[in-house]
Protein backbone atom coordinates (compact mmCIF):
# COMPACT_ATOMS: atom_id res chain seq x y z
CA UNK A 1 0.00 0.00 0.00
CA UNK A 2 1.30 3.43 -0.94
CA UNK A 3 1.56 5.88 1.92
CA UNK A 4 1.06 9.58 1.42
CA UNK A 5 3.01 11.59 3.97
CA UNK A 6 3.18 15.20 5.06
CA UNK A 7 6.05 17.01 6.76
CA UNK A 8 4.55 18.83 9.72
CA UNK A 9 6.77 21.83 10.40
CA UNK A 10 5.95 24.95 12.32
CA UNK A 11 2.82 26.83 13.15
CA UNK A 12 -0.14 26.74 10.80
CA UNK A 13 -2.40 29.04 12.81
CA UNK A 14 -4.44 25.99 13.84
CA UNK A 15 -4.30 23.67 16.78
CA UNK A 16 -2.27 20.52 16.16
CA UNK A 17 -5.49 18.52 16.53
CA UNK A 18 -7.01 20.56 13.68
CA UNK A 19 -3.89 20.04 11.56
CA UNK A 20 -4.02 16.26 12.11
CA UNK A 21 -7.75 16.21 11.34
CA UNK A 22 -7.19 18.05 8.05
CA UNK A 23 -4.32 15.78 7.07
CA UNK A 24 -6.34 12.63 7.78
CA UNK A 25 -9.37 14.00 5.92
CA UNK A 26 -7.16 14.91 2.93
CA UNK A 27 -6.01 11.30 2.67
CA UNK A 28 -2.58 11.47 4.27
CA UNK A 29 -1.54 8.34 6.12
CA UNK A 30 1.84 9.37 7.53
CA UNK A 31 3.68 12.37 8.91
CA UNK A 32 7.22 13.53 9.51
CA UNK A 33 7.94 15.87 12.40
CA UNK A 34 10.74 18.34 12.88
CA UNK A 35 12.79 17.67 16.01
CA UNK A 36 13.85 20.59 18.21
CA UNK A 37 15.65 20.66 21.53
CA UNK A 38 13.29 21.08 24.48
CA UNK A 39 10.19 20.53 22.34
CA UNK A 40 7.81 17.92 23.70
CA UNK A 41 6.59 15.85 20.77
CA UNK A 42 4.54 13.50 22.91
CA UNK A 43 1.21 15.31 22.41
CA UNK A 44 1.77 15.73 18.67
CA UNK A 45 2.58 12.02 18.28
CA UNK A 46 -0.49 11.12 20.36
CA UNK A 47 -2.70 13.28 18.12
CA UNK A 48 -1.21 11.75 14.99
CA UNK A 49 -1.94 8.25 16.24
CA UNK A 50 -5.47 9.27 17.22
CA UNK A 51 -5.98 10.29 13.57
CA UNK A 52 -4.37 7.08 12.26
CA UNK A 53 -1.34 8.94 10.96
CA UNK A 54 1.89 6.95 11.15
CA UNK A 55 5.00 8.75 12.37
CA UNK A 56 7.30 8.00 9.47
CA UNK A 57 10.31 10.05 10.56
CA UNK A 58 11.75 12.84 12.59
CA UNK A 59 13.82 15.54 10.92
CA UNK A 60 16.89 16.59 12.88
CA UNK A 61 18.13 20.15 13.30
CA UNK A 62 19.45 21.81 10.16
CA UNK A 63 21.14 25.06 11.14
CA UNK A 64 24.68 24.67 12.38
CA UNK A 65 25.06 21.17 10.95
CA UNK A 66 28.64 21.99 9.90
CA UNK A 67 29.59 21.59 13.57
CA UNK A 68 29.22 17.81 13.24
CA UNK A 69 32.18 17.78 10.86
CA UNK A 70 34.37 19.36 13.54
CA UNK A 71 36.49 17.06 15.75
CA UNK A 72 36.49 19.59 18.61
CA UNK A 73 33.78 18.51 21.10
CA UNK A 74 33.48 22.11 22.27
CA UNK A 75 32.16 22.91 18.79
CA UNK A 76 30.39 19.70 17.78
CA UNK A 77 29.25 18.47 21.19
CA UNK A 78 25.97 20.38 21.70
CA UNK A 79 24.60 19.56 18.25
CA UNK A 80 25.90 16.01 18.47
CA UNK A 81 23.95 15.55 21.73
CA UNK A 82 20.83 16.97 20.05
CA UNK A 83 21.11 14.36 17.32
CA UNK A 84 21.69 11.56 19.81
CA UNK A 85 18.49 12.65 21.59
CA UNK A 86 16.61 12.88 18.29
CA UNK A 87 17.58 9.28 17.53
CA UNK A 88 16.45 8.24 21.01
CA UNK A 89 13.16 10.07 20.43
CA UNK A 90 12.70 8.27 17.11
CA UNK A 91 12.94 4.96 18.96
CA UNK A 92 10.70 6.20 21.78
CA UNK A 93 7.94 7.30 19.40
CA UNK A 94 8.31 4.44 16.92
CA UNK A 95 9.71 6.50 14.03
CA UNK A 96 12.02 4.24 12.04
CA UNK A 97 13.99 7.07 10.44
CA UNK A 98 15.88 10.24 11.34
CA UNK A 99 16.64 12.74 8.58
CA UNK A 100 20.09 14.33 8.96
CA UNK A 101 21.35 17.07 6.67
CA UNK A 102 24.91 16.75 5.47
CA UNK A 103 25.45 20.50 5.21
CA UNK A 104 23.53 23.75 5.48
CA UNK A 105 24.48 27.01 3.81
CA UNK A 106 25.91 28.06 0.49
CA UNK A 107 29.15 29.43 1.92
CA UNK A 108 31.69 26.68 2.44
CA UNK A 109 34.98 25.22 1.34
CA UNK A 110 35.11 21.49 0.81
CA UNK A 111 38.36 19.74 1.66
CA UNK A 112 38.11 15.97 1.34
CA UNK A 113 41.36 15.39 3.23
CA UNK A 114 40.03 16.99 6.42
CA UNK A 115 36.66 15.26 6.65
CA UNK A 116 35.82 14.03 10.15
CA UNK A 117 33.30 11.18 10.20
CA UNK A 118 33.49 10.14 13.87
CA UNK A 119 30.39 12.07 14.94
CA UNK A 120 28.37 10.64 12.08
CA UNK A 121 29.65 7.13 12.82
CA UNK A 122 28.54 7.48 16.44
CA UNK A 123 25.08 8.69 15.35
CA UNK A 124 24.70 5.78 12.93
CA UNK A 125 25.84 3.31 15.61
CA UNK A 126 23.35 4.75 18.12
CA UNK A 127 20.59 4.53 15.53
CA UNK A 128 21.52 0.95 14.66
CA UNK A 129 21.38 -0.04 18.35
CA UNK A 130 17.90 1.49 18.65
CA UNK A 131 16.54 0.29 15.29
CA UNK A 132 16.53 3.77 13.73
CA UNK A 133 17.89 4.32 10.23
CA UNK A 134 19.64 7.53 9.21
CA UNK A 135 18.59 9.28 6.00
CA UNK A 136 21.17 11.81 4.90
CA UNK A 137 19.72 14.73 3.00
CA UNK A 138 21.28 17.74 1.34
CA UNK A 139 20.17 21.13 0.21
CA UNK A 140 23.61 22.64 -0.21
CA UNK A 141 27.11 21.23 -0.06
CA UNK A 142 26.55 18.20 -2.27
CA UNK A 143 30.17 17.16 -1.74
CA UNK A 144 29.47 16.55 1.95
CA UNK A 145 26.40 14.48 1.08
CA UNK A 146 28.40 12.43 -1.43
CA UNK A 147 31.17 11.90 1.12
CA UNK A 148 28.70 10.60 3.72
CA UNK A 149 26.94 8.34 1.25
CA UNK A 150 30.27 6.93 0.10
CA UNK A 151 31.53 6.51 3.68
CA UNK A 152 28.40 4.56 4.70
CA UNK A 153 27.78 2.79 1.37
CA UNK A 154 27.96 -0.65 2.95
CA UNK A 155 25.75 0.18 5.93
CA UNK A 156 22.14 -0.98 5.42
CA UNK A 157 20.82 1.44 8.06
CA UNK A 158 21.98 4.52 6.13
CA UNK A 159 20.54 5.97 2.97
GROMACS .gro file of N, CA, C and O in nm, residues 16-104:
model
  356
   16UNK      N    1  -0.285   2.172   1.676
   16UNK     CA    2  -0.227   2.052   1.616
   16UNK      C    3  -0.335   1.947   1.592
   16UNK      O    4  -0.328   1.872   1.494
   17UNK      N    5  -0.438   1.944   1.675
   17UNK     CA    6  -0.549   1.852   1.653
   17UNK      C    7  -0.619   1.887   1.521
   17UNK      O    8  -0.654   1.798   1.443
   18UNK      N    9  -0.639   2.015   1.494
   18UNK     CA   10  -0.701   2.056   1.368
   18UNK      C   11  -0.612   2.020   1.249
   18UNK      O   12  -0.662   1.975   1.145
   19UNK      N   13  -0.482   2.039   1.264
   19UNK     CA   14  -0.389   2.004   1.156
   19UNK      C   15  -0.398   1.855   1.126
   19UNK      O   16  -0.409   1.814   1.010
   20UNK      N   17  -0.396   1.771   1.231
   20UNK     CA   18  -0.402   1.626   1.211
   20UNK      C   19  -0.536   1.585   1.150
   20UNK      O   20  -0.540   1.496   1.064
   21UNK      N   21  -0.643   1.650   1.192
   21UNK     CA   22  -0.775   1.621   1.134
   21UNK      C   23  -0.775   1.652   0.985
   21UNK      O   24  -0.821   1.570   0.903
   22UNK      N   25  -0.722   1.768   0.947
   22UNK     CA   26  -0.719   1.805   0.805
   22UNK      C   27  -0.632   1.710   0.723
   22UNK      O   28  -0.669   1.672   0.611
   23UNK      N   29  -0.519   1.671   0.779
   23UNK     CA   30  -0.432   1.578   0.707
   23UNK      C   31  -0.501   1.443   0.685
   23UNK      O   32  -0.495   1.387   0.575
   24UNK      N   33  -0.564   1.392   0.789
   24UNK     CA   34  -0.634   1.263   0.778
   24UNK      C   35  -0.748   1.274   0.677
   24UNK      O   36  -0.766   1.185   0.594
   25UNK      N   37  -0.824   1.382   0.684
   25UNK     CA   38  -0.937   1.400   0.592
   25UNK      C   39  -0.890   1.416   0.447
   25UNK      O   40  -0.961   1.379   0.354
   26UNK      N   41  -0.770   1.472   0.428
   26UNK     CA   42  -0.716   1.491   0.293
   26UNK      C   43  -0.657   1.363   0.236
   26UNK      O   44  -0.615   1.360   0.121
   27UNK      N   45  -0.649   1.257   0.316
   27UNK     CA   46  -0.601   1.130   0.267
   27UNK      C   47  -0.456   1.097   0.302
   27UNK      O   48  -0.403   0.997   0.254
   28UNK      N   49  -0.394   1.179   0.385
   28UNK     CA   50  -0.258   1.147   0.427
   28UNK      C   51  -0.263   1.031   0.526
   28UNK      O   52  -0.357   1.018   0.604
   29UNK      N   53  -0.159   0.948   0.521
   29UNK     CA   54  -0.154   0.834   0.612
   29UNK      C   55  -0.029   0.836   0.701
   29UNK      O   56  -0.016   0.752   0.789
   30UNK      N   57   0.060   0.931   0.676
   30UNK     CA   58   0.184   0.937   0.753
   30UNK      C   59   0.229   1.082   0.767
   30UNK      O   60   0.191   1.168   0.687
   31UNK      N   61   0.311   1.105   0.870
   31UNK     CA   62   0.368   1.237   0.891
   31UNK      C   63   0.516   1.226   0.925
   31UNK      O   64   0.564   1.121   0.968
   32UNK      N   65   0.586   1.335   0.904
   32UNK     CA   66   0.722   1.353   0.951
   32UNK      C   67   0.720   1.478   1.037
   32UNK      O   68   0.655   1.576   1.002
   33UNK      N   69   0.789   1.472   1.150
   33UNK     CA   70   0.794   1.587   1.240
   33UNK      C   71   0.934   1.641   1.251
   33UNK      O   72   1.031   1.565   1.253
   34UNK      N   73   0.945   1.771   1.261
   34UNK     CA   74   1.074   1.834   1.288
   34UNK      C   75   1.108   1.815   1.435
   34UNK      O   76   1.021   1.825   1.521
   35UNK      N   77   1.234   1.785   1.463
   35UNK     CA   78   1.279   1.767   1.601
   35UNK      C   79   1.353   1.893   1.644
   35UNK      O   80   1.437   1.945   1.572
   36UNK      N   81   1.317   1.944   1.763
   36UNK     CA   82   1.385   2.059   1.821
   36UNK      C   83   1.413   2.032   1.967
   36UNK      O   84   1.332   1.971   2.036
   37UNK      N   85   1.528   2.080   2.012
   37UNK     CA   86   1.565   2.066   2.153
   37UNK      C   87   1.456   2.129   2.240
   37UNK      O   88   1.401   2.233   2.209
   38UNK      N   89   1.425   2.061   2.348
   38UNK     CA   90   1.329   2.108   2.448
   38UNK      C   91   1.185   2.116   2.398
   38UNK      O   92   1.101   2.177   2.461
   39UNK      N   93   1.157   2.057   2.282
   39UNK     CA   94   1.019   2.053   2.234
   39UNK      C   95   0.961   1.916   2.268
   39UNK      O   96   1.020   1.814   2.236
   40UNK      N   97   0.846   1.916   2.332
   40UNK     CA   98   0.781   1.792   2.370
   40UNK      C   99   0.692   1.745   2.255
   40UNK      O  100   0.591   1.807   2.225
   41UNK      N  101   0.734   1.638   2.191
   41UNK     CA  102   0.659   1.585   2.077
   41UNK      C  103   0.550   1.487   2.118
   41UNK      O  104   0.473   1.442   2.033
   42UNK      N  105   0.545   1.454   2.245
   42UNK     CA  106   0.454   1.350   2.291
   42UNK      C  107   0.307   1.377   2.252
   42UNK      O  108   0.239   1.288   2.202
   43UNK      N  109   0.260   1.498   2.273
   43UNK     CA  110   0.121   1.531   2.241
   43UNK      C  111   0.097   1.527   2.090
   43UNK      O  112  -0.006   1.477   2.045
   44UNK      N  113   0.192   1.575   2.012
   44UNK     CA  114   0.177   1.573   1.867
   44UNK      C  115   0.172   1.428   1.815
   44UNK      O  116   0.089   1.395   1.730
   45UNK      N  117   0.257   1.344   1.868
   45UNK     CA  118   0.258   1.202   1.828
   45UNK      C  119   0.127   1.136   1.871
   45UNK      O  120   0.068   1.059   1.794
   46UNK      N  121   0.078   1.168   1.989
   46UNK     CA  122  -0.049   1.112   2.036
   46UNK      C  123  -0.163   1.153   1.942
   46UNK      O  124  -0.247   1.071   1.904
   47UNK      N  125  -0.166   1.280   1.904
   47UNK     CA  126  -0.270   1.328   1.812
   47UNK      C  127  -0.260   1.261   1.676
   47UNK      O  128  -0.361   1.225   1.616
   48UNK      N  129  -0.138   1.242   1.628
   48UNK     CA  130  -0.121   1.175   1.499
   48UNK      C  131  -0.178   1.034   1.505
   48UNK      O  132  -0.253   0.992   1.416
   49UNK      N  133  -0.143   0.962   1.610
   49UNK     CA  134  -0.194   0.825   1.624
   49UNK      C  135  -0.346   0.823   1.637
   49UNK      O  136  -0.412   0.734   1.582
   50UNK      N  137  -0.401   0.920   1.707
   50UNK     CA  138  -0.547   0.927   1.722
   50UNK      C  139  -0.616   0.949   1.587
   50UNK      O  140  -0.732   0.913   1.570
   51UNK      N  141  -0.544   1.007   1.492
   51UNK     CA  142  -0.598   1.029   1.357
   51UNK      C  143  -0.546   0.927   1.257
   51UNK      O  144  -0.556   0.946   1.136
   52UNK      N  145  -0.491   0.816   1.309
   52UNK     CA  146  -0.437   0.708   1.226
   52UNK      C  147  -0.329   0.754   1.129
   52UNK      O  148  -0.321   0.707   1.015
   53UNK      N  149  -0.247   0.847   1.175
   53UNK     CA  150  -0.134   0.894   1.096
   53UNK      C  151  -0.007   0.833   1.154
   53UNK      O  152   0.024   0.852   1.271
   54UNK      N  153   0.065   0.760   1.073
   54UNK     CA  154   0.189   0.695   1.115
   54UNK      C  155   0.302   0.798   1.123
   54UNK      O  156   0.317   0.882   1.034
   55UNK      N  157   0.382   0.791   1.227
   55UNK     CA  158   0.500   0.875   1.237
   55UNK      C  159   0.611   0.808   1.157
   55UNK      O  160   0.671   0.711   1.201
   56UNK      N  161   0.636   0.860   1.040
   56UNK     CA  162   0.730   0.800   0.947
   56UNK      C  163   0.874   0.837   0.978
   56UNK      O  164   0.965   0.758   0.958
   57UNK      N  165   0.895   0.960   1.027
   57UNK     CA  166   1.031   1.005   1.056
   57UNK      C  167   1.030   1.130   1.141
   57UNK      O  168   0.930   1.199   1.151
   58UNK      N  169   1.145   1.155   1.199
   58UNK     CA  170   1.175   1.284   1.259
   58UNK      C  171   1.283   1.348   1.174
   58UNK      O  172   1.365   1.278   1.113
   59UNK      N  173   1.282   1.479   1.169
   59UNK     CA  174   1.382   1.554   1.092
   59UNK      C  175   1.467   1.629   1.191
   59UNK      O  176   1.419   1.713   1.266
   60UNK      N  177   1.597   1.597   1.193
   60UNK     CA  178   1.689   1.659   1.288
   60UNK      C  179   1.713   1.805   1.258
   60UNK      O  180   1.673   1.857   1.153
   61UNK      N  181   1.781   1.873   1.349
   61UNK     CA  182   1.813   2.015   1.330
   61UNK      C  183   1.893   2.035   1.201
   61UNK      O  184   1.970   1.948   1.160
   62UNK      N  185   1.876   2.151   1.141
   62UNK     CA  186   1.945   2.181   1.016
   62UNK      C  187   2.054   2.285   1.037
   62UNK      O  188   2.169   2.264   1.001
   63UNK      N  189   2.018   2.396   1.097
   63UNK     CA  190   2.114   2.506   1.114
   63UNK      C  191   2.231   2.461   1.202
   63UNK      O  192   2.214   2.392   1.300
   64UNK      N  193   2.349   2.499   1.161
   64UNK     CA  194   2.468   2.467   1.238
   64UNK      C  195   2.523   2.328   1.215
   64UNK      O  196   2.614   2.284   1.285
   65UNK      N  197   2.468   2.257   1.116
   65UNK     CA  198   2.506   2.117   1.095
   65UNK      C  199   2.656   2.101   1.066
   65UNK      O  200   2.714   1.996   1.093
   66UNK      N  201   2.720   2.206   1.018
   66UNK     CA  202   2.864   2.199   0.990
   66UNK      C  203   2.942   2.162   1.115
   66UNK      O  204   3.051   2.104   1.105
   67UNK      N  205   2.888   2.191   1.232
   67UNK     CA  206   2.959   2.159   1.357
   67UNK      C  207   2.987   2.009   1.369
   67UNK      O  208   3.086   1.970   1.430
   68UNK      N  209   2.901   1.925   1.313
   68UNK     CA  210   2.922   1.781   1.324
   68UNK      C  211   3.048   1.734   1.251
   68UNK      O  212   3.100   1.627   1.280
   69UNK      N  213   3.095   1.812   1.158
   69UNK     CA  214   3.218   1.778   1.086
   69UNK      C  215   3.342   1.818   1.164
   69UNK      O  216   3.454   1.791   1.121
   70UNK      N  217   3.325   1.884   1.277
   70UNK     CA  218   3.437   1.936   1.354
   70UNK      C  219   3.478   1.838   1.463
   70UNK      O  220   3.394   1.797   1.544
   71UNK      N  221   3.606   1.801   1.472
   71UNK     CA  222   3.649   1.706   1.575
   71UNK      C  223   3.653   1.764   1.716
   71UNK      O  224   3.663   1.689   1.813
   72UNK      N  225   3.643   1.895   1.730
   72UNK     CA  226   3.649   1.959   1.861
   72UNK      C  227   3.513   1.946   1.931
   72UNK      O  228   3.415   2.005   1.886
   73UNK      N  229   3.505   1.870   2.041
   73UNK     CA  230   3.378   1.851   2.110
   73UNK      C  231   3.318   1.980   2.165
   73UNK      O  232   3.197   1.988   2.187
   74UNK      N  233   3.401   2.081   2.184
   74UNK     CA  234   3.348   2.211   2.227
   74UNK      C  235   3.260   2.271   2.117
   74UNK      O  236   3.165   2.342   2.145
   75UNK      N  237   3.292   2.240   1.993
   75UNK     CA  238   3.216   2.291   1.879
   75UNK      C  239   3.105   2.195   1.839
   75UNK      O  240   2.991   2.234   1.819
   76UNK      N  241   3.137   2.067   1.828
   76UNK     CA  242   3.039   1.970   1.778
   76UNK      C  243   2.948   1.913   1.886
   76UNK      O  244   2.839   1.865   1.857
   77UNK      N  245   2.994   1.916   2.011
   77UNK     CA  246   2.925   1.847   2.119
   77UNK      C  247   2.778   1.880   2.137
   77UNK      O  248   2.694   1.789   2.144
   78UNK      N  249   2.739   2.008   2.147
   78UNK     CA  250   2.597   2.038   2.170
   78UNK      C  251   2.505   1.985   2.060
   78UNK      O  252   2.402   1.924   2.088
   79UNK      N  253   2.544   2.006   1.935
   79UNK     CA  254   2.460   1.956   1.825
   79UNK      C  255   2.463   1.804   1.818
   79UNK      O  256   2.361   1.741   1.792
   80UNK      N  257   2.579   1.746   1.843
   80UNK     CA  258   2.590   1.601   1.847
   80UNK      C  259   2.492   1.543   1.950
   80UNK      O  260   2.422   1.446   1.922
   81UNK      N  261   2.487   1.602   2.070
   81UNK     CA  262   2.395   1.555   2.173
   81UNK      C  263   2.250   1.572   2.130
   81UNK      O  264   2.165   1.488   2.160
   82UNK      N  265   2.219   1.680   2.059
   82UNK     CA  266   2.083   1.697   2.005
   82UNK      C  267   2.047   1.582   1.912
   82UNK      O  268   1.937   1.526   1.919
   83UNK      N  269   2.139   1.545   1.825
   83UNK     CA  270   2.111   1.436   1.732
   83UNK      C  271   2.100   1.301   1.803
   83UNK      O  272   2.016   1.219   1.766
   84UNK      N  273   2.181   1.280   1.903
   84UNK     CA  274   2.169   1.156   1.981
   84UNK      C  275   2.030   1.149   2.046
   84UNK      O  276   1.966   1.044   2.045
   85UNK      N  277   1.983   1.262   2.098
   85UNK     CA  278   1.849   1.265   2.159
   85UNK      C  279   1.741   1.247   2.053
   85UNK      O  280   1.641   1.180   2.077
   86UNK      N  281   1.760   1.305   1.936
   86UNK     CA  282   1.661   1.288   1.829
   86UNK      C  283   1.649   1.142   1.789
   86UNK      O  284   1.538   1.092   1.765
   87UNK      N  285   1.761   1.071   1.784
   87UNK     CA  286   1.758   0.928   1.753
   87UNK      C  287   1.684   0.853   1.864
   87UNK      O  288   1.599   0.766   1.837
   88UNK      N  289   1.714   0.885   1.988
   88UNK     CA  290   1.645   0.824   2.101
   88UNK      C  291   1.496   0.851   2.094
   88UNK      O  292   1.414   0.761   2.118
   89UNK      N  293   1.459   0.973   2.056
   89UNK     CA  294   1.316   1.007   2.043
   89UNK      C  295   1.251   0.931   1.928
   89UNK      O  296   1.135   0.892   1.938
   90UNK      N  297   1.324   0.910   1.820
   90UNK     CA  298   1.270   0.827   1.711
   90UNK      C  299   1.230   0.691   1.766
   90UNK      O  300   1.119   0.642   1.741
   91UNK      N  301   1.321   0.629   1.839
   91UNK     CA  302   1.294   0.496   1.896
   91UNK      C  303   1.177   0.503   1.994
   91UNK      O  304   1.089   0.417   1.993
   92UNK      N  305   1.176   0.607   2.077
   92UNK     CA  306   1.070   0.620   2.178
   92UNK      C  307   0.932   0.633   2.115
   92UNK      O  308   0.834   0.577   2.164
   93UNK      N  309   0.923   0.706   2.004
   93UNK     CA  310   0.794   0.730   1.940
   93UNK      C  311   0.764   0.635   1.824
   93UNK      O  312   0.662   0.647   1.758
   94UNK      N  313   0.855   0.542   1.797
   94UNK     CA  314   0.831   0.444   1.692
   94UNK      C  315   0.857   0.494   1.552
   94UNK      O  316   0.808   0.435   1.455
   95UNK      N  317   0.934   0.601   1.537
   95UNK     CA  318   0.971   0.650   1.403
   95UNK      C  319   1.095   0.574   1.358
   95UNK      O  320   1.198   0.578   1.425
   96UNK      N  321   1.089   0.507   1.246
   96UNK     CA  322   1.202   0.424   1.204
   96UNK      C  323   1.318   0.500   1.141
   96UNK      O  324   1.420   0.441   1.109
   97UNK      N  325   1.304   0.632   1.125
   97UNK     CA  326   1.399   0.707   1.044
   97UNK      C  327   1.424   0.846   1.101
   97UNK      O  328   1.330   0.915   1.140
   98UNK      N  329   1.551   0.887   1.103
   98UNK     CA  330   1.588   1.024   1.134
   98UNK      C  331   1.654   1.085   1.012
   98UNK      O  332   1.749   1.028   0.956
   99UNK      N  333   1.606   1.201   0.970
   99UNK     CA  334   1.664   1.274   0.858
   99UNK      C  335   1.774   1.365   0.913
   99UNK      O  336   1.751   1.440   1.007
  100UNK      N  337   1.893   1.355   0.853
  100UNK     CA  338   2.009   1.433   0.896
  100UNK      C  339   2.067   1.503   0.773
  100UNK      O  340   2.104   1.437   0.676
  101UNK      N  341   2.074   1.634   0.777
  101UNK     CA  342   2.135   1.707   0.667
  101UNK      C  343   2.286   1.689   0.672
  101UNK      O  344   2.345   1.676   0.778
  102UNK      N  345   2.346   1.689   0.555
  102UNK     CA  346   2.491   1.675   0.547
  102UNK      C  347   2.561   1.810   0.555
  102UNK      O  348   2.677   1.818   0.594
  103UNK      N  349   2.490   1.915   0.519
  103UNK     CA  350   2.545   2.050   0.521
  103UNK      C  351   2.430   2.148   0.514
  103UNK      O  352   2.323   2.115   0.464
  104UNK      N  353   2.452   2.269   0.563
  104UNK     CA  354   2.353   2.375   0.548
  104UNK      C  355   2.427   2.505   0.520
  104UNK      O  356   2.521   2.539   0.592
   0.00000   0.00000   0.00000
